[in-house]
XYZ file of C-alpha atoms in Angstrom:
751
model
C 25.468 -0.516 62.036
C 22.346 0.493 63.958
C 20.142 -0.964 61.245
C 22.126 -4.180 61.248
C 21.903 -4.470 65.031
C 18.151 -3.853 65.099
C 17.640 -6.352 62.327
C 19.775 -8.891 64.188
C 17.751 -8.347 67.357
C 14.433 -8.751 65.520
C 15.703 -11.898 63.855
C 16.903 -13.298 67.185
C 13.611 -12.575 68.872
C 11.696 -14.196 66.035
C 13.845 -17.344 66.143
C 13.459 -17.512 69.902
C 9.705 -17.070 69.766
C 9.402 -19.800 67.189
C 11.614 -22.202 69.078
C 9.692 -21.666 72.282
C 6.425 -21.967 70.384
C 7.343 -25.353 69.037
C 6.308 -26.329 72.338
C 6.519 -25.270 75.859
C 3.159 -26.857 76.578
C 0.659 -29.065 74.806
C -1.892 -26.329 75.191
C 0.178 -24.127 72.866
C 1.178 -26.862 70.440
C -1.756 -28.350 68.639
C 0.891 -30.085 66.610
C 2.548 -32.565 68.943
C 2.149 -35.928 67.350
C 2.269 -39.521 68.413
C 1.521 -41.586 65.351
C 0.575 -45.234 65.095
C 1.413 -45.413 61.411
C -2.253 -45.581 60.443
C -2.352 -41.805 60.829
C -0.225 -41.172 57.767
C -1.778 -40.626 54.380
C -1.474 -43.868 52.428
C -1.024 -42.278 48.998
C 0.023 -38.677 49.696
C 1.921 -38.176 46.429
C -0.536 -39.832 44.024
C -1.427 -36.494 42.412
C -5.056 -35.929 43.428
C -8.326 -36.891 41.749
C -10.921 -34.794 39.926
C -12.831 -36.444 37.084
C -12.062 -40.139 37.301
C -12.895 -43.468 35.696
C -12.249 -46.878 37.255
C -11.377 -50.362 36.094
C -9.900 -53.570 37.480
C -6.851 -55.213 35.915
C -4.031 -57.402 37.226
C -1.128 -54.966 36.970
C 1.516 -56.782 39.034
C 0.547 -60.172 37.535
C 0.019 -61.822 40.913
C -3.412 -63.193 40.037
C -5.349 -60.472 41.847
C -7.259 -57.713 40.099
C -5.963 -54.221 40.883
C -7.775 -50.871 40.544
C -6.653 -48.583 37.746
C -7.870 -44.984 37.899
C -7.959 -42.642 34.912
C -8.414 -38.910 35.546
C -9.531 -37.112 32.389
C -8.404 -33.791 33.895
C -4.891 -34.320 32.635
C -5.351 -37.797 31.085
C -3.581 -39.243 34.115
C -3.326 -42.890 35.114
C -3.202 -43.800 38.800
C -2.232 -47.484 39.241
C -2.945 -49.135 42.595
C -2.064 -52.762 43.333
C -4.019 -54.911 45.737
C -2.121 -56.345 48.716
C -4.021 -59.520 49.652
C -2.132 -60.049 52.923
C -3.097 -56.537 54.074
C -6.464 -56.147 52.371
C -5.282 -52.759 51.129
C -3.724 -51.015 48.132
C -0.332 -49.576 47.268
C 0.152 -46.737 44.798
C 2.529 -47.890 42.031
C 3.665 -44.993 39.809
C 6.300 -47.239 38.241
C 3.494 -49.008 36.355
C 2.643 -45.871 34.349
C 5.175 -46.758 31.709
C 3.468 -49.975 30.650
C 0.246 -48.338 29.496
C -0.341 -46.648 26.148
C -1.326 -43.006 26.128
C -5.052 -42.477 26.569
C -7.254 -39.423 26.616
C -10.830 -38.449 27.516
C -12.022 -41.906 28.584
C -11.038 -45.536 29.009
C -12.922 -48.826 29.363
C -11.053 -51.992 30.348
C -12.791 -55.170 29.207
C -11.507 -58.633 28.302
C -12.972 -58.807 24.815
C -11.249 -62.086 23.790
C -11.898 -63.803 27.133
C -8.272 -64.761 27.773
C -8.396 -63.551 31.373
C -6.583 -60.253 30.657
C -8.335 -56.899 30.405
C -7.931 -55.060 27.110
C -8.158 -51.299 26.587
C -10.878 -49.348 24.789
C -10.237 -45.608 24.695
C -11.360 -42.512 22.817
C -9.677 -41.511 19.566
C -10.770 -38.870 17.060
C -14.531 -39.424 17.142
C -14.294 -43.148 17.737
C -12.720 -45.981 19.682
C -9.100 -47.109 19.835
C -8.410 -50.667 21.050
C -5.322 -52.277 22.614
C -4.997 -55.996 23.311
C -3.448 -57.096 26.627
C -0.533 -59.417 25.797
C 1.124 -59.321 29.223
C 3.518 -62.094 30.175
C 6.444 -61.112 32.403
C 5.053 -57.603 32.825
C 2.154 -55.535 31.550
C 2.184 -55.146 27.786
C -0.365 -53.933 25.245
C -0.446 -53.984 21.458
C -2.562 -51.783 19.220
C -5.471 -53.588 17.559
C -7.079 -50.639 15.796
C -7.055 -46.855 15.887
C -10.658 -46.712 14.662
C -13.099 -49.429 15.624
C -15.637 -49.896 12.816
C -19.285 -50.945 12.657
C -21.538 -51.926 9.761
C -24.029 -49.093 9.194
C -26.709 -50.366 6.782
C -24.587 -50.519 3.639
C -20.981 -50.716 4.741
C -18.368 -50.438 7.475
C -17.596 -46.993 8.830
C -16.085 -45.587 11.974
C -18.166 -46.477 15.054
C -18.949 -42.871 15.901
C -18.580 -41.760 19.512
C -17.887 -38.359 21.063
C -15.373 -37.519 23.775
C -18.237 -36.578 26.123
C -20.042 -39.915 25.833
C -18.961 -42.815 28.015
C -20.051 -46.060 26.336
C -21.255 -49.332 27.836
C -19.138 -52.202 26.542
C -20.805 -55.418 27.708
C -22.254 -58.658 26.422
C -25.712 -57.125 25.981
C -27.318 -60.114 24.201
C -25.546 -62.741 26.365
C -24.070 -64.576 23.368
C -20.489 -64.544 24.656
C -18.912 -61.496 22.993
C -18.788 -57.792 23.861
C -21.351 -55.418 22.372
C -21.362 -51.622 22.545
C -24.058 -49.156 23.614
C -23.614 -45.458 23.068
C -25.673 -42.375 22.415
C -25.608 -41.256 18.810
C -23.494 -38.110 18.900
C -26.201 -35.851 17.474
C -29.326 -37.471 18.875
C -31.232 -38.456 22.010
C -31.341 -42.224 21.463
C -29.001 -45.073 22.407
C -27.468 -47.063 19.579
C -26.798 -50.774 19.958
C -23.770 -52.119 18.086
C -23.885 -55.900 18.132
C -20.661 -57.884 18.010
C -20.945 -60.651 15.397
C -17.786 -62.483 16.462
C -19.610 -65.495 17.932
C -22.088 -65.666 15.044
C -19.440 -65.482 12.329
C -16.406 -67.198 13.855
C -17.599 -69.124 16.893
C -15.278 -67.247 19.261
C -15.150 -63.840 20.968
C -11.779 -62.499 19.877
C -12.971 -60.512 16.848
C -14.335 -56.983 16.965
C -16.906 -57.223 14.168
C -19.775 -54.812 14.835
C -23.094 -54.031 13.189
C -25.538 -51.277 14.103
C -28.397 -53.451 15.352
C -30.738 -50.856 16.875
C -30.870 -47.076 16.781
C -33.236 -46.689 19.736
C -32.139 -49.420 22.118
C -34.312 -49.711 25.204
C -37.203 -47.752 23.710
C -36.500 -44.507 25.524
C -35.466 -40.985 24.605
C -33.487 -38.308 26.420
C -34.950 -34.790 26.349
C -33.414 -32.280 23.963
C -33.011 -29.696 26.734
C -32.595 -31.622 30.003
C -31.901 -35.040 31.507
C -35.587 -36.000 31.540
C -36.214 -39.414 29.973
C -39.292 -40.466 28.035
C -40.088 -44.195 28.056
C -41.969 -46.325 25.520
C -41.156 -44.128 22.527
C -41.423 -45.057 18.887
C -38.049 -44.898 17.156
C -38.085 -42.167 14.482
C -35.068 -43.414 12.559
C -35.594 -45.549 9.492
C -33.156 -47.112 7.079
C -31.017 -46.142 5.254
C -30.376 -42.778 6.918
C -28.407 -43.562 10.109
C -27.168 -39.997 10.539
C -30.491 -38.237 9.939
C -31.873 -36.140 12.747
C -35.444 -35.546 13.751
C -36.511 -31.996 14.647
C -35.359 -30.973 18.110
C -32.686 -33.667 18.528
C -29.727 -32.447 20.548
C -27.245 -34.509 22.514
C -24.401 -33.093 24.571
C -23.023 -36.043 26.527
C -24.023 -39.007 28.686
C -22.485 -41.852 30.652
C -23.803 -45.413 30.414
C -23.370 -48.434 32.669
C -25.007 -51.803 31.927
C -25.668 -53.901 35.020
C -28.314 -56.047 36.707
C -30.498 -54.322 39.288
C -33.473 -56.641 39.914
C -32.210 -60.194 39.547
C -33.885 -61.062 36.213
C -30.637 -61.199 34.184
C -31.884 -58.617 31.676
C -29.458 -55.743 31.124
C -30.553 -52.676 33.114
C -29.003 -49.266 32.618
C -27.540 -46.492 34.797
C -27.332 -43.146 33.018
C -25.606 -39.839 33.840
C -26.041 -36.606 31.923
C -23.908 -33.527 31.327
C -24.796 -30.564 33.523
C -26.707 -32.590 36.135
C -25.618 -34.068 39.491
C -27.685 -37.258 39.630
C -27.880 -40.698 38.055
C -30.993 -42.317 36.625
C -31.471 -46.088 36.709
C -33.638 -47.775 34.065
C -35.211 -51.208 34.588
C -35.429 -53.459 31.555
C -38.829 -55.134 31.202
C -38.268 -56.468 27.698
C -36.816 -59.763 26.537
C -33.347 -61.141 25.868
C -33.801 -60.117 22.231
C -35.462 -56.719 22.669
C -34.684 -54.329 25.520
C -37.525 -52.099 26.738
C -37.060 -49.795 29.684
C -40.273 -49.780 31.719
C -39.378 -47.735 34.816
C -36.828 -45.220 36.006
C -35.420 -44.024 39.332
C -34.141 -40.446 39.348
C -32.824 -40.852 42.913
C -30.502 -43.761 42.194
C -29.216 -45.625 44.143
C -32.027 -44.531 46.478
C -32.657 -42.666 49.688
C -31.125 -41.572 52.004
C -28.036 -41.075 49.793
C -28.847 -40.626 46.120
C -25.990 -39.465 43.915
C -25.771 -35.682 43.896
C -22.347 -35.001 42.475
C -21.670 -32.026 40.221
C -21.270 -32.486 37.421
C -22.040 -35.236 34.931
C -21.504 -38.321 37.135
C -20.302 -41.621 35.712
C -20.914 -44.937 37.478
C -18.540 -47.894 37.721
C -18.900 -51.335 39.276
C -15.836 -53.089 40.660
C -15.013 -55.333 43.572
C -12.966 -52.688 45.356
C -12.573 -54.614 48.619
C -12.280 -58.112 47.080
C -15.290 -59.474 48.972
C -16.936 -60.946 45.883
C -19.512 -58.146 45.605
C -19.204 -55.260 43.164
C -19.126 -51.867 44.821
C -20.513 -48.769 43.093
C -18.054 -45.930 42.432
C -19.186 -42.522 41.165
C -17.054 -39.647 39.850
C -17.647 -36.652 37.555
C -17.155 -37.199 33.844
C -17.320 -33.507 32.982
C -14.412 -32.482 30.715
C -14.768 -28.820 31.696
C -12.063 -27.749 34.114
C -14.083 -25.329 36.227
C -17.390 -27.120 36.764
C -17.025 -30.308 38.800
C -16.527 -31.114 42.468
C -12.791 -31.564 43.048
C -12.110 -32.664 46.635
C -15.019 -35.033 47.389
C -15.348 -36.324 43.881
C -15.131 -40.117 44.283
C -18.213 -41.599 45.948
C -18.059 -45.233 47.062
C -21.181 -47.266 47.817
C -20.735 -50.701 49.390
C -22.923 -53.470 48.005
C -24.777 -55.083 50.897
C -26.954 -57.081 48.510
C -25.820 -59.352 45.675
C -24.361 -58.652 42.251
C -27.680 -59.613 40.646
C -29.807 -57.576 43.081
C -27.472 -54.972 44.594
C -28.270 -52.756 47.565
C -25.869 -49.850 47.760
C -24.863 -48.045 50.967
C -22.768 -44.869 50.826
C -19.408 -45.282 52.598
C -17.332 -42.282 51.556
C -17.376 -39.355 49.145
C -13.603 -39.388 48.675
C -12.565 -42.993 48.011
C -8.738 -43.196 47.652
C -8.771 -39.406 47.404
C -9.024 -39.060 51.196
C -5.629 -40.733 51.493
C -3.937 -38.220 49.163
C -2.754 -34.675 49.328
C -5.510 -33.040 47.295
C -5.962 -29.280 47.080
C -8.875 -29.125 44.660
C -7.705 -27.864 41.278
C -4.308 -26.742 39.995
C -2.053 -27.226 43.031
C 0.985 -24.920 43.275
C 3.587 -26.109 45.816
C 6.425 -24.093 47.347
C 9.219 -25.417 49.580
C 10.214 -22.760 52.112
C 11.289 -22.505 55.733
C 8.158 -20.998 57.244
C 8.873 -21.572 60.940
C 12.587 -20.696 60.951
C 13.823 -24.104 62.158
C 16.144 -24.721 59.208
C 13.878 -27.285 57.553
C 11.914 -26.689 54.375
C 8.168 -26.698 54.939
C 5.472 -27.093 52.298
C 3.090 -24.368 51.135
C 0.452 -25.191 48.531
C -1.791 -22.759 46.697
C -4.479 -23.742 44.215
C -6.857 -22.582 41.537
C -9.705 -23.299 43.912
C -11.739 -25.718 46.017
C -15.248 -26.600 44.901
C -17.809 -24.602 46.867
C -21.238 -24.867 45.219
C -23.135 -25.040 41.936
C -26.214 -23.275 40.627
C -28.202 -22.847 37.430
C -28.700 -19.475 35.748
C -30.559 -19.081 32.440
C -30.453 -22.844 32.095
C -26.669 -23.069 32.391
C -24.669 -24.675 35.164
C -22.300 -22.405 37.103
C -19.818 -23.453 39.772
C -18.262 -21.418 42.564
C -14.706 -22.104 43.739
C -12.551 -20.426 46.366
C -8.793 -20.530 46.756
C -6.585 -20.750 49.834
C -3.032 -21.675 50.830
C -2.244 -24.826 52.792
C 0.710 -25.137 55.169
C 2.393 -28.437 56.062
C 5.204 -28.064 58.588
C 8.307 -30.223 58.229
C 8.466 -31.980 61.595
C 11.137 -34.441 60.503
C 14.872 -33.927 60.352
C 17.472 -32.766 57.846
C 17.832 -36.341 56.595
C 14.234 -37.485 56.903
C 11.457 -35.007 56.089
C 7.966 -35.439 57.495
C 5.177 -33.052 56.526
C 2.489 -32.417 59.149
C -0.691 -30.532 58.408
C -1.046 -27.161 60.142
C -3.724 -25.280 58.189
C -5.465 -25.218 54.816
C -5.992 -21.449 55.014
C -2.707 -19.696 55.725
C -3.250 -15.979 56.123
C -7.035 -16.486 56.308
C -7.375 -15.673 52.606
C -10.353 -17.919 51.857
C -12.825 -15.345 53.193
C -12.027 -13.005 50.305
C -13.389 -15.363 47.644
C -10.172 -15.366 45.621
C -9.103 -17.792 42.914
C -5.740 -18.955 41.652
C -3.600 -18.286 44.735
C 0.057 -19.061 44.024
C 2.327 -18.488 47.056
C 5.877 -17.296 47.492
C 7.626 -15.951 50.595
C 10.642 -13.825 51.570
C 11.463 -11.054 54.008
C 10.019 -7.915 52.433
C 10.298 -5.430 55.308
C 13.751 -6.077 56.729
C 12.699 -7.743 59.989
C 14.262 -11.118 59.013
C 10.842 -12.801 59.104
C 9.461 -14.202 55.842
C 6.377 -12.444 54.531
C 3.880 -13.888 52.087
C 3.314 -12.619 48.531
C 0.750 -14.750 46.637
C -0.339 -14.189 43.078
C -3.945 -14.671 42.026
C -6.175 -15.250 39.016
C -6.563 -11.569 38.093
C -2.787 -11.218 37.595
C -2.074 -9.035 40.629
C -0.185 -9.740 43.880
C -1.242 -9.750 47.538
C 1.159 -8.737 50.323
C 0.800 -10.281 53.779
C 3.272 -8.947 56.329
C 4.256 -11.550 58.903
C 3.676 -10.726 62.576
C 6.376 -11.937 65.011
C 4.502 -14.447 67.135
C 4.974 -17.479 69.357
C 1.999 -19.211 67.744
C 2.532 -22.382 65.768
C 0.252 -21.010 63.069
C 1.901 -18.004 61.367
C 0.058 -14.714 61.806
C -0.132 -11.924 59.242
C -1.323 -8.363 58.994
C -4.428 -7.547 56.953
C -3.581 -8.318 53.309
C -2.597 -5.517 50.957
C -4.123 -6.085 47.536
C -2.687 -4.809 44.231
C 0.811 -4.835 45.743
C 2.947 -2.136 44.081
C 0.321 -2.073 41.311
C 2.017 -5.063 39.669
C -0.295 -6.814 37.206
C 0.799 -9.396 34.624
C -2.635 -9.946 33.109
C -4.022 -13.285 34.284
C -2.928 -16.066 36.662
C 0.137 -14.518 38.270
C 2.536 -17.133 39.668
C 5.287 -15.206 41.515
C 8.629 -16.304 42.883
C 10.810 -14.186 45.155
C 14.433 -15.033 44.332
C 17.712 -13.112 44.342
C 18.230 -13.490 40.621
C 21.007 -10.884 40.204
C 22.820 -11.919 43.425
C 22.798 -8.448 45.011
C 21.406 -9.688 48.341
C 17.842 -8.543 47.624
C 14.910 -10.698 46.582
C 13.847 -10.008 43.012
C 10.473 -10.965 41.597
C 9.792 -13.331 38.706
C 6.166 -13.907 37.758
C 4.707 -16.581 35.522
C 1.347 -16.033 33.884
C -1.382 -17.479 31.717
C 0.454 -16.399 28.554
C 3.325 -18.792 29.315
C 6.100 -16.176 29.518
C 8.090 -14.945 32.548
C 7.980 -11.364 33.879
C 11.093 -10.064 35.654
C 10.940 -7.270 38.234
C 14.327 -6.356 39.703
C 14.424 -5.187 43.325
C 15.876 -1.685 43.069
C 14.983 -0.792 46.642
C 16.351 -1.954 49.983
C 15.817 -4.850 52.352
C 13.464 -2.683 54.431
C 11.682 -1.119 51.460
C 11.786 -3.225 48.294
C 10.902 -1.552 45.011
C 10.206 -3.974 42.195
C 11.086 -2.363 38.881
C 9.876 -3.957 35.664
C 12.687 -5.208 33.426
C 11.132 -7.556 30.873
C 8.102 -9.742 30.201
C 10.280 -12.231 28.323
C 12.893 -13.286 30.849
C 15.292 -15.772 29.260
C 13.040 -15.758 26.182
C 11.076 -18.465 28.002
C 7.601 -19.337 26.772
C 6.157 -22.703 27.798
C 3.008 -22.552 25.645
C 2.340 -25.419 23.243
C 0.064 -23.738 20.696
C -0.888 -27.081 19.175
C -2.666 -27.877 22.461
C -3.737 -24.522 23.890
C -3.347 -20.768 23.526
C -2.477 -20.672 27.231
C 0.842 -21.531 28.882
C 0.270 -21.017 32.640
C 3.986 -20.677 33.371
C 5.056 -21.295 36.988
C 8.732 -20.431 37.682
C 10.990 -22.141 40.182
C 14.532 -20.771 40.187
C 17.003 -22.668 42.374
C 20.726 -23.138 42.849
C 22.761 -26.302 42.640
C 25.348 -27.165 45.289
C 27.910 -25.633 42.936
C 26.054 -22.320 43.160
C 24.857 -22.408 39.553
C 21.376 -21.003 38.989
C 18.851 -23.194 37.216
C 15.173 -22.784 36.353
C 12.258 -25.183 36.317
C 9.034 -23.894 34.774
C 5.613 -25.517 34.933
C 3.183 -25.326 32.043
C -0.386 -25.887 30.871
C 0.697 -28.948 28.871
C 2.103 -30.568 32.018
C 5.745 -30.624 31.023
C 8.248 -29.203 33.505
C 10.796 -27.230 31.499
C 14.429 -27.153 32.643
C 16.793 -24.257 31.805
C 20.466 -23.443 32.461
C 22.984 -20.733 31.430
C 21.215 -18.127 33.554
C 23.923 -16.467 35.643
C 25.302 -13.380 33.868
C 22.904 -14.032 30.973
C 19.720 -12.411 32.247
C 19.317 -10.412 29.033
C 19.770 -13.456 26.806
C 17.869 -16.647 26.018
C 18.264 -19.375 28.634
C 19.371 -22.800 27.381
C 16.741 -25.513 27.671
C 17.839 -28.879 29.063
C 15.763 -31.618 27.495
C 15.167 -33.712 30.611
C 15.490 -33.773 34.391
C 17.875 -36.732 34.680
C 20.734 -34.513 35.815
C 18.659 -33.402 38.788
C 16.712 -36.473 39.858
C 15.868 -40.054 39.006
C 12.859 -40.283 36.671
C 13.756 -43.548 34.958
C 11.088 -45.734 36.568
C 7.988 -43.936 35.331
C 6.722 -41.281 32.993
C 7.399 -38.025 34.799
C 4.932 -35.261 35.507
C 1.804 -36.709 34.004
C -1.072 -34.234 34.035
C -1.913 -30.652 33.099
C -0.689 -27.354 34.599
C 2.451 -28.592 36.251
C 3.892 -26.441 39.035
C 7.367 -27.447 40.305
C 9.133 -27.010 43.636
C 12.655 -28.436 43.912
C 15.130 -28.722 46.786
C 17.419 -31.158 48.572
C 15.172 -32.461 51.334
C 17.252 -35.360 52.631
C 20.833 -34.013 52.568
C 22.043 -36.405 49.854
C 23.571 -35.608 46.463
C 20.271 -35.522 44.542
C 17.395 -33.081 44.437
C 13.791 -33.855 45.297
C 11.011 -32.499 43.122
C 7.432 -31.876 44.221
C 5.098 -31.027 41.356
C 1.505 -29.842 41.374
C -1.022 -30.492 38.615
C -4.566 -29.588 37.628
C -6.096 -32.502 39.567
C -5.008 -30.732 42.741
C -2.542 -33.264 44.092
C 1.227 -33.500 44.295
C 3.811 -35.822 42.768
C 7.097 -36.582 44.536
C 10.145 -37.464 42.439
C 13.325 -38.665 44.108
C 15.801 -41.506 44.188
C 14.962 -41.680 47.898
C 11.749 -42.802 49.540
C 8.945 -40.261 49.522
C 8.341 -38.517 52.860
C 5.322 -39.423 54.968
C 2.512 -36.927 55.462
C 0.346 -36.433 58.528
C -3.093 -35.134 57.540
C -3.881 -33.856 61.018
C -2.167 -33.350 64.335
C -3.021 -34.884 67.673
C -2.919 -32.875 70.863
C -1.484 -34.881 73.746
C -1.008 -34.127 77.447
C 2.349 -32.586 78.322
C 2.993 -35.475 80.696
C 2.755 -38.111 77.960
C 6.425 -37.908 77.074
C 8.685 -35.952 79.392
C 12.138 -34.916 78.232
C 14.434 -33.882 81.073
C 17.719 -31.940 80.938
C 20.115 -32.378 83.884
C 21.885 -30.531 85.346
C 20.125 -27.286 84.464
C 21.904 -24.843 84.699
C 25.012 -26.624 83.438
C 28.672 -25.695 82.832
C 30.447 -28.229 80.609
C 28.108 -31.175 80.158
C 24.465 -32.129 80.534
C 22.345 -35.208 79.978
C 19.046 -35.590 78.136
C 16.812 -38.360 79.463
C 13.700 -39.889 77.869
C 11.184 -42.177 79.604
C 11.869 -44.934 77.045
C 14.186 -45.914 74.186
C 13.715 -43.460 71.354
C 15.220 -42.457 68.014
C 15.408 -38.957 66.604
C 17.595 -35.878 66.640
C 18.606 -32.991 68.901
C 19.123 -29.385 67.891
C 20.254 -26.613 70.215
C 20.171 -22.874 69.427
C 21.704 -19.829 71.000
C 19.524 -16.904 72.057
C 20.469 -15.286 68.726
C 18.857 -18.172 66.853
C 22.102 -19.769 65.655
C 22.297 -23.552 65.701
C 25.187 -24.601 67.936
C 24.535 -28.331 68.214
C 22.910 -31.032 66.104
C 23.001 -34.790 66.584
C 20.931 -37.759 65.418
C 20.412 -40.659 67.818
C 18.916 -44.138 67.633
C 17.406 -46.372 70.307
C 18.700 -44.376 73.257
C 17.208 -43.329 76.573
C 20.110 -41.181 77.814
C 22.294 -38.799 75.795
C 25.298 -36.895 77.172
C 26.130 -33.585 75.490
C 29.380 -31.635 75.904
C 28.969 -27.850 76.072
C 32.602 -26.810 76.517
C 32.599 -24.585 73.410
C 29.067 -23.225 73.825
C 28.372 -19.545 74.544
C 26.980 -18.681 77.941
C 23.346 -17.747 78.409
C 19.953 -19.225 77.615
C 20.018 -22.150 75.183
C 16.968 -23.616 73.452
C 17.240 -27.369 72.882
C 14.808 -28.961 70.478
C 14.330 -32.722 70.669
C 12.703 -34.137 67.552
C 11.417 -37.672 67.364
C 10.601 -38.078 63.667
C 7.037 -39.067 62.926
C 6.088 -38.886 66.565
C 6.604 -35.861 68.788
C 8.424 -32.541 69.070
C 9.508 -30.991 72.368
C 11.527 -27.934 73.366
C 13.346 -27.375 76.644
C 15.283 -24.342 77.929
C 18.811 -24.776 79.241
C 20.906 -22.166 81.095
C 24.577 -22.542 80.197
C 27.117 -21.024 82.599
C 30.742 -20.064 81.958
């Protein structure tokens, strides 16, 4: 009984401290918020951006070109539609379903000049093509799985690697689309001429011939991105695949454009392992391209491109002003090399399309309006502040820090941390407000792969933090009872209980056997689930290993990867039944049932998520390394699912509208919005008064932390509350105005 009483007292004190902390003064709360609407992230749940390509296509068929983004880190499509009346974009995940599957790269060009962009994408050492046949909605039909070109004596596959981004343009200005690409094993650019106009008098055929093997008269170095101009082409017929000594090509990006107003095709080139772009000026003729000068600081001082690694350039009229802006993003297929939070550079064109002058505007175009946590985001929904609402914690594989060369190889440094977004909405209307991107101050330790979970691990009724990390171990952070808005923790304890699952531990604290104690389930790189039963007590948990094959779950698809990167999320339905969602390297979120009383047996896989949430409008969970978090956030009959992915962002799946997200919090004077309680003290009734008509909710708690009153209100300035059945003593009343401001007042209730 003594233990129970002390625990109850600690819990009560913690609840009280948190309620008071949620704001007795603006000086304490750096989280009071008055929002104009422009403060919210525009595309919070778009999934993040890492290594992206860009194109313009009319996706909603309203006559305006819309930006389509393709992220090769997960082969994800991000459709945005242009809103001409607002001059802005809207993220449209429902448009995913109209596009064919693509991987590695995409180019959207209208090859038959019918006003609709067609799709060129990588396929098995070549190019796959889809024709745009949209009428009532977007629609594409396959033209060919392997685009061919005539190499000297016959048609063969137009060879192209997955690490070469081609230029598909009308190079010779004859009215059909030609193709430039580096030969996969050499240092020279090949020119494949389209013969559609010559043979048929129209542009809608894809009839190619290898016209030149050293287009532009330049060569890329075998060991760097240094270019040599005015070279003599070493290749002679009929040996198109022969190599000269020293030839080595490992990947480049090409963009044909006009840089000096002479209408000859100039070239912008990026190279694997390097952060810059090189522009090449064409001083030849309309029949023969010859690059006569180069600029290694493109697009010029003071802001040349310096973006690790392997930048690709794209031109599109992003703001619909008639001038093509320059967009830069990494093309590097490697998952642990490129910049991942400021990886989309936008340069405005303050010149003309024929003679552009580019001015850097942002290094995170579109990305700055998303939740983006670098690489491999791992969300958790948990009540961090003890107010009864589920907050959002997000770990990650890491944020880009820096790059360096050692022994001629590029190396990149990342660091991991845990972000905390507090739910400042209501039980029916969540709103996530940024508090910190470094919960527990873990970034200073140089860790990678932090995957959070929380539960009370020392019996004080305050949730502690137990992240996993890349090396397979766990880190224990004991929570300190505090009135601060930002949770405080003791110095972290590494190698917690000497638990080690190998690599990439992804823990979840969950009472799996229903004995009142939090057990431990840990996902890992191998794709299986490790189960540690809590054989200790609430004050002193002891996690005892049971099995490394819980439920016989393994989420690895060996046809894609030897790794599984399982991320468990056990949860309970309203009926009390236990279910499991598990993230994976392949991006699928697995769904399992038949868990209760079957912990020693194989769980039953459910083939989809339709029973839990509405996923009928779009392809669910696109991307690699999915990490699920599921809960009922809006008090309806359906669950909401938040899923992380390798691009570092989050997806939100629900039949309801997605919740808004505040990326930062304004501090305002305490006098800006005064909430008064009268009379105070009170006996049977009191009135809450606001300085203006407001909408929101009221919650009142006893000194023990128990909620004794909750009420939503709309467009009111005065609210009368009956307290006839309330306990006597100090009452904490929390007034929440969703999306705007949070206040707390103390009320003394008398018998």
